[in-house]
Amino acid sequence: MTRKIQSALISVFYKDGLEPIVRELHSLGIRLISTGGTRTFIEGLQIPCTPVEDLTHYPSILGGRVKTLHPSVFGGILGRREDAQDLKEMKEFQIPEIDLVIVDLYPFEETVANTKDEKSIIEKIDIGGPSMIRAAAKNFRHVSVIAHKRDYAYLEKLLKEQNGEITLEQRKDLAARAFDVVTGYDLAIHDYFNPGKAVSSSIPSVHLRYGENPHQNAFFEGNWNRIFKQLHGKEISYNNLVDIDAAIQLIREFEEKTVFAVIKHTNVCGISLRSDTKNAWSAALAGDPESAFGGVLVCNGEIDQTTAEAINELFFEVLIAPSFSTEALTTLKSKKNRILLELFPGTAANRQIRKSLLDGVLVQDADQGNYQKWEEVGGRPSTEAEKADLIFANLVCKHLKSNAIALIKNKQLIGKGCGQTSRIDALRQAVEKAAQFKFDMKGAALASDAFFPFDDCVRMAAAEGISSFIQPGGSVRDKDSIEFCKQENLAMVMTGMRHFKH
């Protein structure tokens, strides 16, 4: 549903970057409504502007604290254009429709950073601005909203390219951006009045025994009951949750049954794909039986009695699976502290809050997918068996801390290197692990989470009998690794998709 803008309410603290928008709106014949300093700015451009007082029939009062808080303003923003009763009331009370709201917010955070004067800080708590932004964003089906000057260029582009018309999808996107601005503003005010205190919300909060270490307090804010059900065991700890999350992210990569994996400190230390659960478990454990001690286990198939008896011999913290047989549960519950989780069907989240740093948080899109392209660049195409192992290896490597190398043979992890400061060191670690547990690396597949900066990795791997490689490519020296693979008749696939994990 595309709507043409007929009128715009503009009230901003910062005027820089506003002029092109105002001129474009004027050239499109859009009526401009404004307040105080913004109105003065617009009129200084020799562009006509309706004072907001003409709508409210009230002057700005209380030292500017009340300017726009009036039904004639909010009715014009919130009125539903398809609702007959709304339209009737707007006509009765002479409330004009407002199709575009451009409002930024008083610089609260900047004021807090620059002064300790409480009076000055309090006066920079915006009331009318957030209210108008929220009203316009709520009514995105009919109204467009700009809540920050960083979106001026985007609005100007839409106005020029679409002749003042904004689509429903674009209005909804602008609403999402606006709510993000208001949320950040409210959080800044909360932090000023509640230093060091987390925001209270309707989201369930669980106090944990301690954090990453015993001297650290911790809590979990969220609802894990939508993801899994705890069937048995002790209270879930902070470190348990970190590894549980890593395990669930990993296992949801695989649709084919049956995959069994072992996680330790968020890294995969064992994983395999087999036709039944017991063999999948045995092959996963064989990948690194030392690291599996005290780990988190995850499977995408039912845990049966045979598998439970095998698993029961190992000390582990958590076992996650979509289902357990009655007999298996009885066996596994023999250890009172052992955490058993029934994993519900679901998909990975689209967005990740990765970590807090520099008095803020990093948010990113989730790393979804395996490869963007499948480009055979080596001395020969990969065989069907190699291709299957390469696809499996790349998914496993994606869930190892960078720099990471995964060695896969017959869909079993036989060696891995992770968290290393150089790629060659990650490969050395992977080769050492494979040798430690007596794996034959001849014919194995190697995955790298990022490009090979030199040909040293492929040379070392080839010396161990590794015959196929998968990596994103993108190094200025890609040709060195490619040429070596061609000389030695080795398969190499470039995916165009890096999988760093820090």
Short mmCIF file of C-alpha atoms in Angstrom, two decimals:
data_model
loop_
_atom_site.label_atom_id
_atom_site.label_comp_id
_atom_site.label_asym_id
_atom_site.label_seq_id
_atom_site.Cartn_x
_atom_site.Cartn_y
_atom_site.Cartn_z
CA MET A 1 0.00 0.00 0.00
CA THR A 2 1.74 3.13 -1.26
CA ARG A 3 0.81 6.49 0.25
CA LYS A 4 1.65 9.93 -1.10
CA ILE A 5 2.81 12.40 1.51
CA GLN A 6 0.60 15.49 1.67
CA SER A 7 1.79 17.01 4.94
CA ALA A 8 4.87 16.74 7.15
CA LEU A 9 5.48 17.70 10.77
CA ILE A 10 9.12 18.62 11.40
CA SER A 11 10.54 19.33 14.85
CA VAL A 12 14.23 18.67 15.33
CA PHE A 13 17.01 19.66 17.69
CA TYR A 14 19.79 19.25 15.12
CA LYS A 15 19.25 21.17 11.88
CA ASP A 16 22.35 19.95 10.01
CA GLY A 17 21.38 17.90 6.98
CA LEU A 18 17.78 19.04 7.13
CA GLU A 19 17.84 21.62 4.32
CA PRO A 20 17.80 19.17 1.35
CA ILE A 21 14.84 17.35 2.89
CA VAL A 22 12.89 20.55 3.43
CA ARG A 23 13.56 21.75 -0.11
CA GLU A 24 12.54 18.41 -1.61
CA LEU A 25 9.32 18.34 0.43
CA HIS A 26 8.53 21.88 -0.68
CA SER A 27 9.22 21.07 -4.33
CA LEU A 28 6.72 18.21 -4.08
CA GLY A 29 4.04 20.59 -2.78
CA ILE A 30 3.94 19.03 0.66
CA ARG A 31 2.59 21.17 3.48
CA LEU A 32 5.16 21.75 6.23
CA ILE A 33 4.19 22.10 9.89
CA SER A 34 6.79 22.95 12.49
CA THR A 35 7.71 24.31 15.89
CA GLY A 36 9.97 26.98 17.35
CA GLY A 37 13.55 26.86 16.12
CA THR A 38 12.79 24.41 13.35
CA ARG A 39 10.09 26.69 11.96
CA THR A 40 12.52 29.62 12.07
CA PHE A 41 15.07 27.51 10.20
CA ILE A 42 12.56 26.53 7.48
CA GLU A 43 11.28 30.07 7.04
CA GLY A 44 14.90 31.22 6.79
CA LEU A 45 15.08 29.11 3.63
CA GLN A 46 12.22 31.20 2.22
CA ILE A 47 9.91 28.20 2.42
CA PRO A 48 6.41 28.59 3.88
CA CYS A 49 5.71 26.72 7.08
CA THR A 50 2.59 26.36 9.25
CA PRO A 51 3.24 26.97 12.97
CA VAL A 52 2.08 24.03 15.11
CA GLU A 53 0.18 26.64 17.17
CA ASP A 54 -2.20 27.00 14.21
CA LEU A 55 -3.23 23.39 14.83
CA THR A 56 -3.31 23.45 18.63
CA HIS A 57 -4.49 27.07 19.15
CA TYR A 58 -2.13 27.09 22.13
CA PRO A 59 1.28 28.73 22.40
CA SER A 60 4.37 26.86 23.53
CA ILE A 61 4.11 26.90 27.33
CA LEU A 62 6.08 26.01 30.46
CA GLY A 63 9.36 27.16 29.00
CA GLY A 64 8.92 25.00 25.90
CA ARG A 65 8.09 21.83 27.82
CA VAL A 66 4.67 21.65 26.16
CA LYS A 67 4.44 22.39 22.45
CA THR A 68 3.07 19.41 20.56
CA LEU A 69 1.25 17.43 23.26
CA HIS A 70 -2.21 18.09 21.89
CA PRO A 71 -5.01 16.06 20.23
CA SER A 72 -4.74 18.12 17.04
CA VAL A 73 -1.15 16.90 16.63
CA PHE A 74 -1.48 13.35 17.87
CA GLY A 75 -4.86 12.86 16.25
CA GLY A 76 -3.32 13.86 12.91
CA ILE A 77 -0.53 11.30 13.43
CA LEU A 78 -2.56 8.44 14.89
CA GLY A 79 -5.72 8.75 12.80
CA ARG A 80 -6.46 5.59 10.80
CA ARG A 81 -7.21 6.63 7.25
CA GLU A 82 -9.37 3.59 6.52
CA ASP A 83 -11.42 3.85 9.73
CA ALA A 84 -14.70 5.69 9.17
CA GLN A 85 -15.07 6.67 12.82
CA ASP A 86 -11.53 8.08 12.98
CA LEU A 87 -12.15 10.11 9.84
CA LYS A 88 -15.48 11.38 11.18
CA GLU A 89 -13.89 12.55 14.43
CA MET A 90 -10.92 14.15 12.66
CA LYS A 91 -13.31 16.11 10.47
CA GLU A 92 -15.49 17.08 13.44
CA PHE A 93 -12.56 18.41 15.46
CA GLN A 94 -10.74 19.87 12.43
CA ILE A 95 -7.70 17.62 12.85
CA PRO A 96 -5.50 17.57 9.73
CA GLU A 97 -3.86 14.35 8.56
CA ILE A 98 -0.09 14.24 9.12
CA ASP A 99 1.64 11.83 6.74
CA LEU A 100 5.29 12.31 7.67
CA VAL A 101 6.89 12.99 11.05
CA ILE A 102 10.53 14.11 11.22
CA VAL A 103 11.54 14.41 14.85
CA ASP A 104 14.85 13.87 16.59
CA LEU A 105 15.41 13.87 20.34
CA TYR A 106 17.02 16.20 22.83
CA PRO A 107 20.71 15.27 23.29
CA PHE A 108 20.33 13.55 26.65
CA GLU A 109 23.43 11.35 26.48
CA GLU A 110 25.61 14.20 25.26
CA THR A 111 24.39 16.38 28.12
CA VAL A 112 25.13 13.66 30.70
CA ALA A 113 28.62 13.28 29.24
CA ASN A 114 29.33 17.03 29.38
CA THR A 115 27.87 18.19 32.68
CA LYS A 116 27.03 17.08 36.21
CA ASP A 117 24.34 19.74 36.55
CA GLU A 118 21.16 17.79 37.27
CA LYS A 119 18.83 20.59 36.15
CA SER A 120 20.46 20.76 32.73
CA ILE A 121 20.33 16.96 32.39
CA ILE A 122 16.67 16.71 33.38
CA GLU A 123 15.67 19.39 30.87
CA LYS A 124 17.16 17.22 28.12
CA ILE A 125 14.70 14.40 28.82
CA ASP A 126 12.49 14.69 25.76
CA ILE A 127 8.76 14.08 26.22
CA GLY A 128 7.00 15.25 23.09
CA GLY A 129 9.64 13.88 20.71
CA PRO A 130 9.49 10.23 21.76
CA SER A 131 5.71 10.46 21.95
CA MET A 132 5.40 11.71 18.36
CA ILE A 133 7.93 9.15 17.12
CA ARG A 134 6.10 6.30 18.82
CA ALA A 135 2.74 7.53 17.54
CA ALA A 136 3.99 7.76 13.94
CA ALA A 137 5.74 4.39 14.15
CA LYS A 138 2.64 2.76 15.59
CA ASN A 139 0.57 4.11 12.70
CA PHE A 140 3.09 3.00 10.04
CA ARG A 141 0.27 1.75 7.85
CA HIS A 142 -0.46 5.39 7.10
CA VAL A 143 2.45 7.51 8.39
CA SER A 144 6.18 7.66 7.68
CA VAL A 145 8.60 8.56 10.48
CA ILE A 146 12.22 9.74 10.59
CA ALA A 147 13.70 9.69 14.09
CA HIS A 148 17.38 10.32 13.42
CA LYS A 149 19.38 12.46 11.03
CA ARG A 150 21.25 9.37 9.79
CA ASP A 151 18.05 8.50 7.87
CA TYR A 152 17.76 11.90 6.13
CA ALA A 153 19.65 10.73 3.05
CA TYR A 154 17.46 7.65 2.76
CA LEU A 155 14.29 9.75 3.00
CA GLU A 156 15.59 12.22 0.42
CA LYS A 157 16.31 9.32 -1.95
CA LEU A 158 12.78 7.93 -1.51
CA LEU A 159 11.19 11.33 -2.05
CA LYS A 160 13.12 11.95 -5.25
CA GLU A 161 12.82 8.48 -6.74
CA GLN A 162 9.18 7.89 -5.77
CA ASN A 163 7.78 11.40 -6.17
CA GLY A 164 6.80 11.71 -2.52
CA GLU A 165 5.23 8.27 -2.29
CA ILE A 166 6.30 5.76 0.39
CA THR A 167 5.40 2.07 0.28
CA LEU A 168 4.01 0.13 3.23
CA GLU A 169 7.18 -1.95 3.43
CA GLN A 170 9.31 1.20 3.57
CA ARG A 171 7.08 2.77 6.22
CA LYS A 172 7.34 -0.36 8.36
CA ASP A 173 11.11 -0.33 8.01
CA LEU A 174 11.22 3.33 9.09
CA ALA A 175 8.97 2.46 12.06
CA ALA A 176 11.39 -0.27 13.14
CA ARG A 177 14.29 2.18 12.95
CA ALA A 178 12.30 4.72 14.95
CA PHE A 179 11.43 2.29 17.75
CA ASP A 180 15.13 1.41 17.92
CA VAL A 181 16.00 5.08 18.43
CA VAL A 182 13.40 5.55 21.16
CA THR A 183 14.44 2.35 22.93
CA GLY A 184 18.06 3.47 23.02
CA TYR A 185 17.00 6.87 24.34
CA ASP A 186 14.91 5.33 27.12
CA LEU A 187 17.76 3.02 28.07
CA ALA A 188 20.12 5.99 28.40
CA ILE A 189 17.67 7.69 30.76
CA HIS A 190 17.24 4.45 32.71
CA ASP A 191 21.00 4.12 33.11
CA TYR A 192 21.28 7.69 34.40
CA PHE A 193 18.69 7.08 37.13
CA ASN A 194 19.72 3.46 37.81
CA PRO A 195 23.49 3.24 37.38
CA GLY A 196 24.70 -0.35 37.17
CA LYS A 197 21.20 -1.82 37.38
CA ALA A 198 19.77 -4.02 34.63
CA VAL A 199 16.52 -3.00 33.00
CA SER A 200 13.45 -4.65 34.47
CA SER A 201 11.16 -6.22 31.90
CA SER A 202 8.43 -8.77 31.41
CA ILE A 203 11.06 -11.20 30.09
CA PRO A 204 11.63 -13.97 32.66
CA SER A 205 14.86 -13.62 34.60
CA VAL A 206 16.65 -16.58 36.25
CA HIS A 207 19.29 -15.99 38.91
CA LEU A 208 22.22 -18.32 38.32
CA ARG A 209 24.45 -19.86 40.98
CA TYR A 210 27.32 -17.74 39.69
CA GLY A 211 28.77 -16.46 36.46
CA GLU A 212 31.70 -17.69 34.42
CA ASN A 213 33.63 -17.96 37.69
CA PRO A 214 32.40 -18.41 41.28
CA HIS A 215 33.18 -14.82 42.30
CA GLN A 216 30.91 -13.41 39.54
CA ASN A 217 27.18 -12.89 40.01
CA ALA A 218 25.01 -13.75 37.00
CA PHE A 219 21.47 -14.14 35.74
CA PHE A 220 19.81 -15.28 32.53
CA GLU A 221 17.16 -13.05 30.98
CA GLY A 222 14.98 -14.93 28.52
CA ASN A 223 12.73 -17.96 28.28
CA TRP A 224 14.63 -21.16 27.62
CA ASN A 225 11.42 -23.15 28.18
CA ARG A 226 10.48 -22.28 24.58
CA ILE A 227 13.62 -24.03 23.35
CA PHE A 228 14.03 -27.05 25.62
CA LYS A 229 12.55 -28.84 28.62
CA GLN A 230 14.75 -29.96 31.49
CA LEU A 231 13.94 -33.59 32.27
CA HIS A 232 16.53 -34.19 34.96
CA GLY A 233 19.54 -32.81 36.76
CA LYS A 234 20.95 -29.95 38.73
CA GLU A 235 20.38 -26.25 38.25
CA ILE A 236 21.72 -25.08 34.91
CA SER A 237 24.81 -22.88 35.30
CA TYR A 238 26.15 -19.92 33.34
CA ASN A 239 28.81 -22.04 31.63
CA ASN A 240 26.25 -24.78 30.94
CA LEU A 241 24.07 -22.24 29.13
CA VAL A 242 26.95 -20.99 26.99
CA ASP A 243 27.76 -24.54 25.87
CA ILE A 244 24.08 -25.49 25.50
CA ASP A 245 23.61 -22.57 23.14
CA ALA A 246 26.67 -23.59 21.11
CA ALA A 247 25.43 -27.19 20.97
CA ILE A 248 21.95 -26.23 19.79
CA GLN A 249 23.31 -23.85 17.16
CA LEU A 250 25.51 -26.66 15.86
CA ILE A 251 22.95 -29.47 15.80
CA ARG A 252 20.36 -27.32 14.02
CA GLU A 253 22.74 -27.15 11.06
CA PHE A 254 22.02 -30.82 10.29
CA GLU A 255 18.80 -32.30 8.98
CA GLU A 256 20.17 -35.73 8.07
CA LYS A 257 20.01 -38.34 10.85
CA THR A 258 21.79 -39.24 12.97
CA VAL A 259 24.32 -36.60 14.04
CA PHE A 260 25.93 -36.75 17.48
CA ALA A 261 28.31 -34.07 18.76
CA VAL A 262 30.38 -33.26 21.83
CA ILE A 263 30.92 -29.61 22.83
CA LYS A 264 33.58 -28.29 25.19
CA HIS A 265 33.96 -24.57 25.93
CA THR A 266 31.69 -23.87 22.90
CA ASN A 267 33.99 -25.76 20.50
CA VAL A 268 33.13 -29.00 18.74
CA CYS A 269 35.55 -31.68 19.97
CA GLY A 270 33.71 -34.63 18.45
CA ILE A 271 30.98 -35.05 15.83
CA SER A 272 29.83 -37.69 13.40
CA LEU A 273 26.97 -38.64 11.10
CA ARG A 274 25.92 -42.29 11.20
CA SER A 275 22.86 -44.39 10.40
CA ASP A 276 22.01 -44.99 14.07
CA THR A 277 22.45 -43.16 17.37
CA LYS A 278 24.82 -45.62 19.03
CA ASN A 279 27.33 -45.59 16.16
CA ALA A 280 27.01 -41.80 15.86
CA TRP A 281 27.88 -41.49 19.54
CA SER A 282 30.82 -43.89 19.33
CA ALA A 283 32.31 -42.08 16.32
CA ALA A 284 31.80 -38.65 17.89
CA LEU A 285 33.48 -39.75 21.14
CA ALA A 286 36.40 -41.30 19.23
CA GLY A 287 37.22 -37.91 17.73
CA ASP A 288 38.61 -36.70 21.07
CA PRO A 289 37.73 -38.91 24.06
CA GLU A 290 39.88 -36.81 26.39
CA SER A 291 38.10 -33.51 25.71
CA ALA A 292 34.68 -35.17 25.93
CA PHE A 293 35.10 -35.53 29.70
CA GLY A 294 32.77 -33.01 31.36
CA GLY A 295 31.38 -31.87 28.02
CA VAL A 296 27.95 -31.11 26.61
CA LEU A 297 26.49 -33.79 24.33
CA VAL A 298 23.90 -33.16 21.64
CA CYS A 299 22.09 -35.39 19.16
CA ASN A 300 19.39 -34.85 16.52
CA GLY A 301 17.88 -38.32 17.02
CA GLU A 302 16.23 -40.19 19.88
CA ILE A 303 18.47 -41.54 22.63
CA ASP A 304 17.72 -45.25 22.93
CA GLN A 305 18.71 -47.68 25.66
CA THR A 306 21.78 -49.03 23.86
CA THR A 307 23.16 -45.52 23.37
CA ALA A 308 22.27 -44.50 26.93
CA GLU A 309 24.24 -47.42 28.36
CA ALA A 310 27.28 -46.38 26.31
CA ILE A 311 26.98 -42.71 27.25
CA ASN A 312 26.46 -43.58 30.91
CA GLU A 313 30.08 -44.68 31.17
CA LEU A 314 31.28 -41.09 30.63
CA PHE A 315 31.10 -38.12 32.98
CA PHE A 316 29.34 -35.29 31.16
CA GLU A 317 27.45 -32.16 32.18
CA VAL A 318 24.54 -32.02 29.73
CA LEU A 319 22.83 -34.24 27.16
CA ILE A 320 20.46 -32.64 24.64
CA ALA A 321 18.19 -34.59 22.28
CA PRO A 322 14.74 -34.31 20.73
CA SER A 323 13.56 -37.42 22.60
CA PHE A 324 14.60 -40.22 24.95
CA SER A 325 13.21 -43.71 25.27
CA THR A 326 11.75 -44.58 28.68
CA GLU A 327 14.52 -47.07 29.36
CA ALA A 328 17.21 -44.59 28.29
CA LEU A 329 15.88 -41.94 30.69
CA THR A 330 15.94 -44.42 33.56
CA THR A 331 19.57 -45.26 32.82
CA LEU A 332 20.70 -41.67 32.36
CA LYS A 333 18.92 -40.47 35.52
CA SER A 334 21.18 -42.72 37.59
CA LYS A 335 23.41 -39.68 38.14
CA LYS A 336 21.39 -37.07 40.02
CA ASN A 337 23.29 -33.99 38.79
CA ARG A 338 23.37 -34.94 35.12
CA ILE A 339 21.34 -32.42 33.07
CA LEU A 340 19.02 -33.98 30.47
CA LEU A 341 17.27 -31.64 28.03
CA GLU A 342 14.51 -32.38 25.54
CA LEU A 343 15.12 -30.08 22.55
CA PHE A 344 12.02 -28.72 20.84
CA PRO A 345 11.86 -28.28 17.05
CA GLY A 346 12.96 -24.84 15.94
CA THR A 347 15.33 -22.78 13.88
CA ALA A 348 18.26 -20.57 14.76
CA ALA A 349 17.61 -16.91 15.58
CA ASN A 350 18.18 -14.39 12.79
CA ARG A 351 19.96 -11.92 15.06
CA GLN A 352 22.69 -12.37 17.66
CA ILE A 353 23.74 -10.18 20.57
CA ARG A 354 27.32 -11.33 20.56
CA LYS A 355 28.96 -9.56 23.48
CA SER A 356 29.08 -6.47 25.68
CA LEU A 357 32.04 -4.19 25.19
CA LEU A 358 33.07 -0.54 25.46
CA ASP A 359 29.97 0.24 27.52
CA GLY A 360 27.74 -1.12 24.73
CA VAL A 361 26.77 -4.29 22.94
CA LEU A 362 27.54 -5.80 19.55
CA VAL A 363 24.53 -7.03 17.59
CA GLN A 364 24.76 -8.80 14.25
CA ASP A 365 22.83 -11.00 11.86
CA ALA A 366 23.32 -14.67 12.62
CA ASP A 367 25.88 -16.55 10.51
CA GLN A 368 23.40 -18.56 8.47
CA GLY A 369 24.23 -20.94 5.67
CA ASN A 370 27.19 -23.05 4.65
CA TYR A 371 28.52 -21.70 1.35
CA GLN A 372 27.53 -19.01 -1.16
CA LYS A 373 29.10 -20.74 -4.14
CA TRP A 374 30.72 -24.06 -4.94
CA GLU A 375 33.72 -23.31 -7.10
CA GLU A 376 36.06 -26.20 -7.88
CA VAL A 377 39.49 -24.61 -8.33
CA GLY A 378 41.90 -27.47 -7.57
CA GLY A 379 43.66 -30.00 -9.71
CA ARG A 380 40.47 -32.05 -10.13
CA PRO A 381 36.80 -31.90 -9.11
CA SER A 382 35.97 -33.34 -5.71
CA THR A 383 34.48 -36.85 -5.76
CA GLU A 384 30.97 -37.43 -4.42
CA ALA A 385 32.41 -38.83 -1.19
CA GLU A 386 34.78 -35.89 -0.84
CA LYS A 387 32.01 -33.42 -1.54
CA ALA A 388 29.88 -34.92 1.23
CA ASP A 389 32.80 -34.68 3.66
CA LEU A 390 33.65 -31.13 2.57
CA ILE A 391 30.08 -29.94 3.14
CA PHE A 392 30.07 -31.60 6.57
CA ALA A 393 33.54 -30.24 7.40
CA ASN A 394 32.61 -26.68 6.52
CA LEU A 395 29.61 -26.74 8.88
CA VAL A 396 31.74 -28.17 11.68
CA CYS A 397 34.49 -25.61 11.13
CA LYS A 398 31.89 -22.83 11.26
CA HIS A 399 31.30 -23.75 14.92
CA LEU A 400 34.95 -23.68 15.99
CA LYS A 401 36.64 -20.59 17.39
CA SER A 402 38.88 -18.83 14.88
CA ASN A 403 41.43 -19.47 13.56
CA ALA A 404 39.89 -22.86 12.89
CA ILE A 405 40.63 -26.02 10.90
CA ALA A 406 38.42 -29.13 10.82
CA LEU A 407 39.53 -32.52 9.47
CA ILE A 408 36.68 -34.81 8.43
CA LYS A 409 36.80 -38.35 7.12
CA ASN A 410 33.66 -40.35 6.39
CA LYS A 411 31.59 -37.67 8.13
CA GLN A 412 33.54 -37.96 11.36
CA LEU A 413 35.67 -35.27 12.96
CA ILE A 414 39.14 -36.77 13.21
CA GLY A 415 41.09 -33.62 14.10
CA LYS A 416 40.48 -29.98 14.80
CA GLY A 417 42.43 -26.85 15.60
CA CYS A 418 40.68 -23.81 17.05
CA GLY A 419 41.29 -20.50 18.76
CA GLN A 420 44.77 -20.20 17.27
CA THR A 421 46.49 -16.95 16.36
CA SER A 422 47.65 -18.31 12.99
CA ARG A 423 46.03 -20.67 10.52
CA ILE A 424 49.08 -22.89 10.28
CA ASP A 425 49.02 -23.35 14.07
CA ALA A 426 45.36 -24.38 13.85
CA LEU A 427 46.34 -26.98 11.25
CA ARG A 428 49.23 -28.22 13.38
CA GLN A 429 46.84 -28.68 16.27
CA ALA A 430 44.33 -30.54 14.07
CA VAL A 431 47.01 -32.87 12.70
CA GLU A 432 48.37 -33.54 16.19
CA LYS A 433 44.88 -34.40 17.46
CA ALA A 434 44.28 -36.79 14.58
CA ALA A 435 47.64 -38.47 15.15
CA GLN A 436 47.09 -38.65 18.92
CA PHE A 437 43.98 -40.77 18.45
CA LYS A 438 45.49 -42.86 15.66
CA PHE A 439 43.36 -41.59 12.76
CA ASP A 440 44.54 -42.19 9.22
CA MET A 441 44.37 -38.82 7.50
CA LYS A 442 44.78 -40.23 4.00
CA GLY A 443 41.81 -39.11 1.92
CA ALA A 444 40.46 -36.77 4.63
CA ALA A 445 38.76 -33.43 3.89
CA LEU A 446 39.97 -30.16 5.39
CA ALA A 447 37.83 -27.09 6.09
CA SER A 448 39.18 -23.66 6.97
CA ASP A 449 36.96 -20.92 8.42
CA ALA A 450 38.83 -18.26 6.42
CA PHE A 451 41.19 -18.09 3.45
CA PHE A 452 44.69 -19.56 3.34
CA PRO A 453 47.07 -16.58 3.46
CA PHE A 454 49.89 -18.77 2.12
CA ASP A 455 50.24 -22.23 0.61
CA ASP A 456 51.86 -23.62 3.79
CA CYS A 457 48.57 -25.14 5.01
CA VAL A 458 47.83 -27.11 1.86
CA ARG A 459 51.44 -28.30 1.70
CA MET A 460 51.40 -29.53 5.31
CA ALA A 461 47.97 -31.14 4.89
CA ALA A 462 48.95 -32.88 1.67
CA ALA A 463 51.99 -34.35 3.39
CA GLU A 464 49.56 -36.06 5.80
CA GLY A 465 47.49 -37.49 2.95
CA ILE A 466 44.64 -34.98 3.07
CA SER A 467 43.19 -34.83 -0.44
CA SER A 468 40.44 -32.19 -0.50
CA PHE A 469 40.01 -28.67 0.84
CA ILE A 470 37.18 -26.20 1.36
CA GLN A 471 37.75 -22.54 2.15
CA PRO A 472 36.13 -19.17 1.37
CA GLY A 473 38.99 -17.80 -0.72
CA GLY A 474 39.74 -14.10 -0.96
CA SER A 475 43.46 -14.01 -0.22
CA VAL A 476 45.72 -12.00 -2.51
CA ARG A 477 47.75 -15.21 -2.65
CA ASP A 478 44.91 -17.64 -3.40
CA LYS A 479 46.73 -18.67 -6.56
CA ASP A 480 49.62 -20.14 -4.51
CA SER A 481 47.33 -22.66 -2.79
CA ILE A 482 45.43 -23.32 -6.01
CA GLU A 483 48.60 -23.96 -8.00
CA PHE A 484 49.84 -26.43 -5.40
CA CYS A 485 46.53 -28.33 -5.52
CA LYS A 486 46.75 -28.46 -9.30
CA GLN A 487 50.32 -29.75 -9.19
CA GLU A 488 49.41 -32.46 -6.67
CA ASN A 489 46.01 -33.32 -8.19
CA LEU A 490 44.13 -32.28 -5.02
CA ALA A 491 40.55 -31.03 -4.88
CA MET A 492 39.86 -27.51 -3.61
CA VAL A 493 36.52 -25.73 -3.30
CA MET A 494 36.06 -22.00 -2.75
CA THR A 495 32.79 -20.97 -1.13
CA GLY A 496 32.91 -17.17 -1.03
CA MET A 497 31.60 -17.34 2.56
CA ARG A 498 33.82 -16.77 5.59
CA HIS A 499 32.88 -18.20 8.98
CA PHE A 500 34.93 -16.33 11.59
CA LYS A 501 33.89 -16.99 15.18
CA HIS A 502 35.45 -15.01 17.98
#
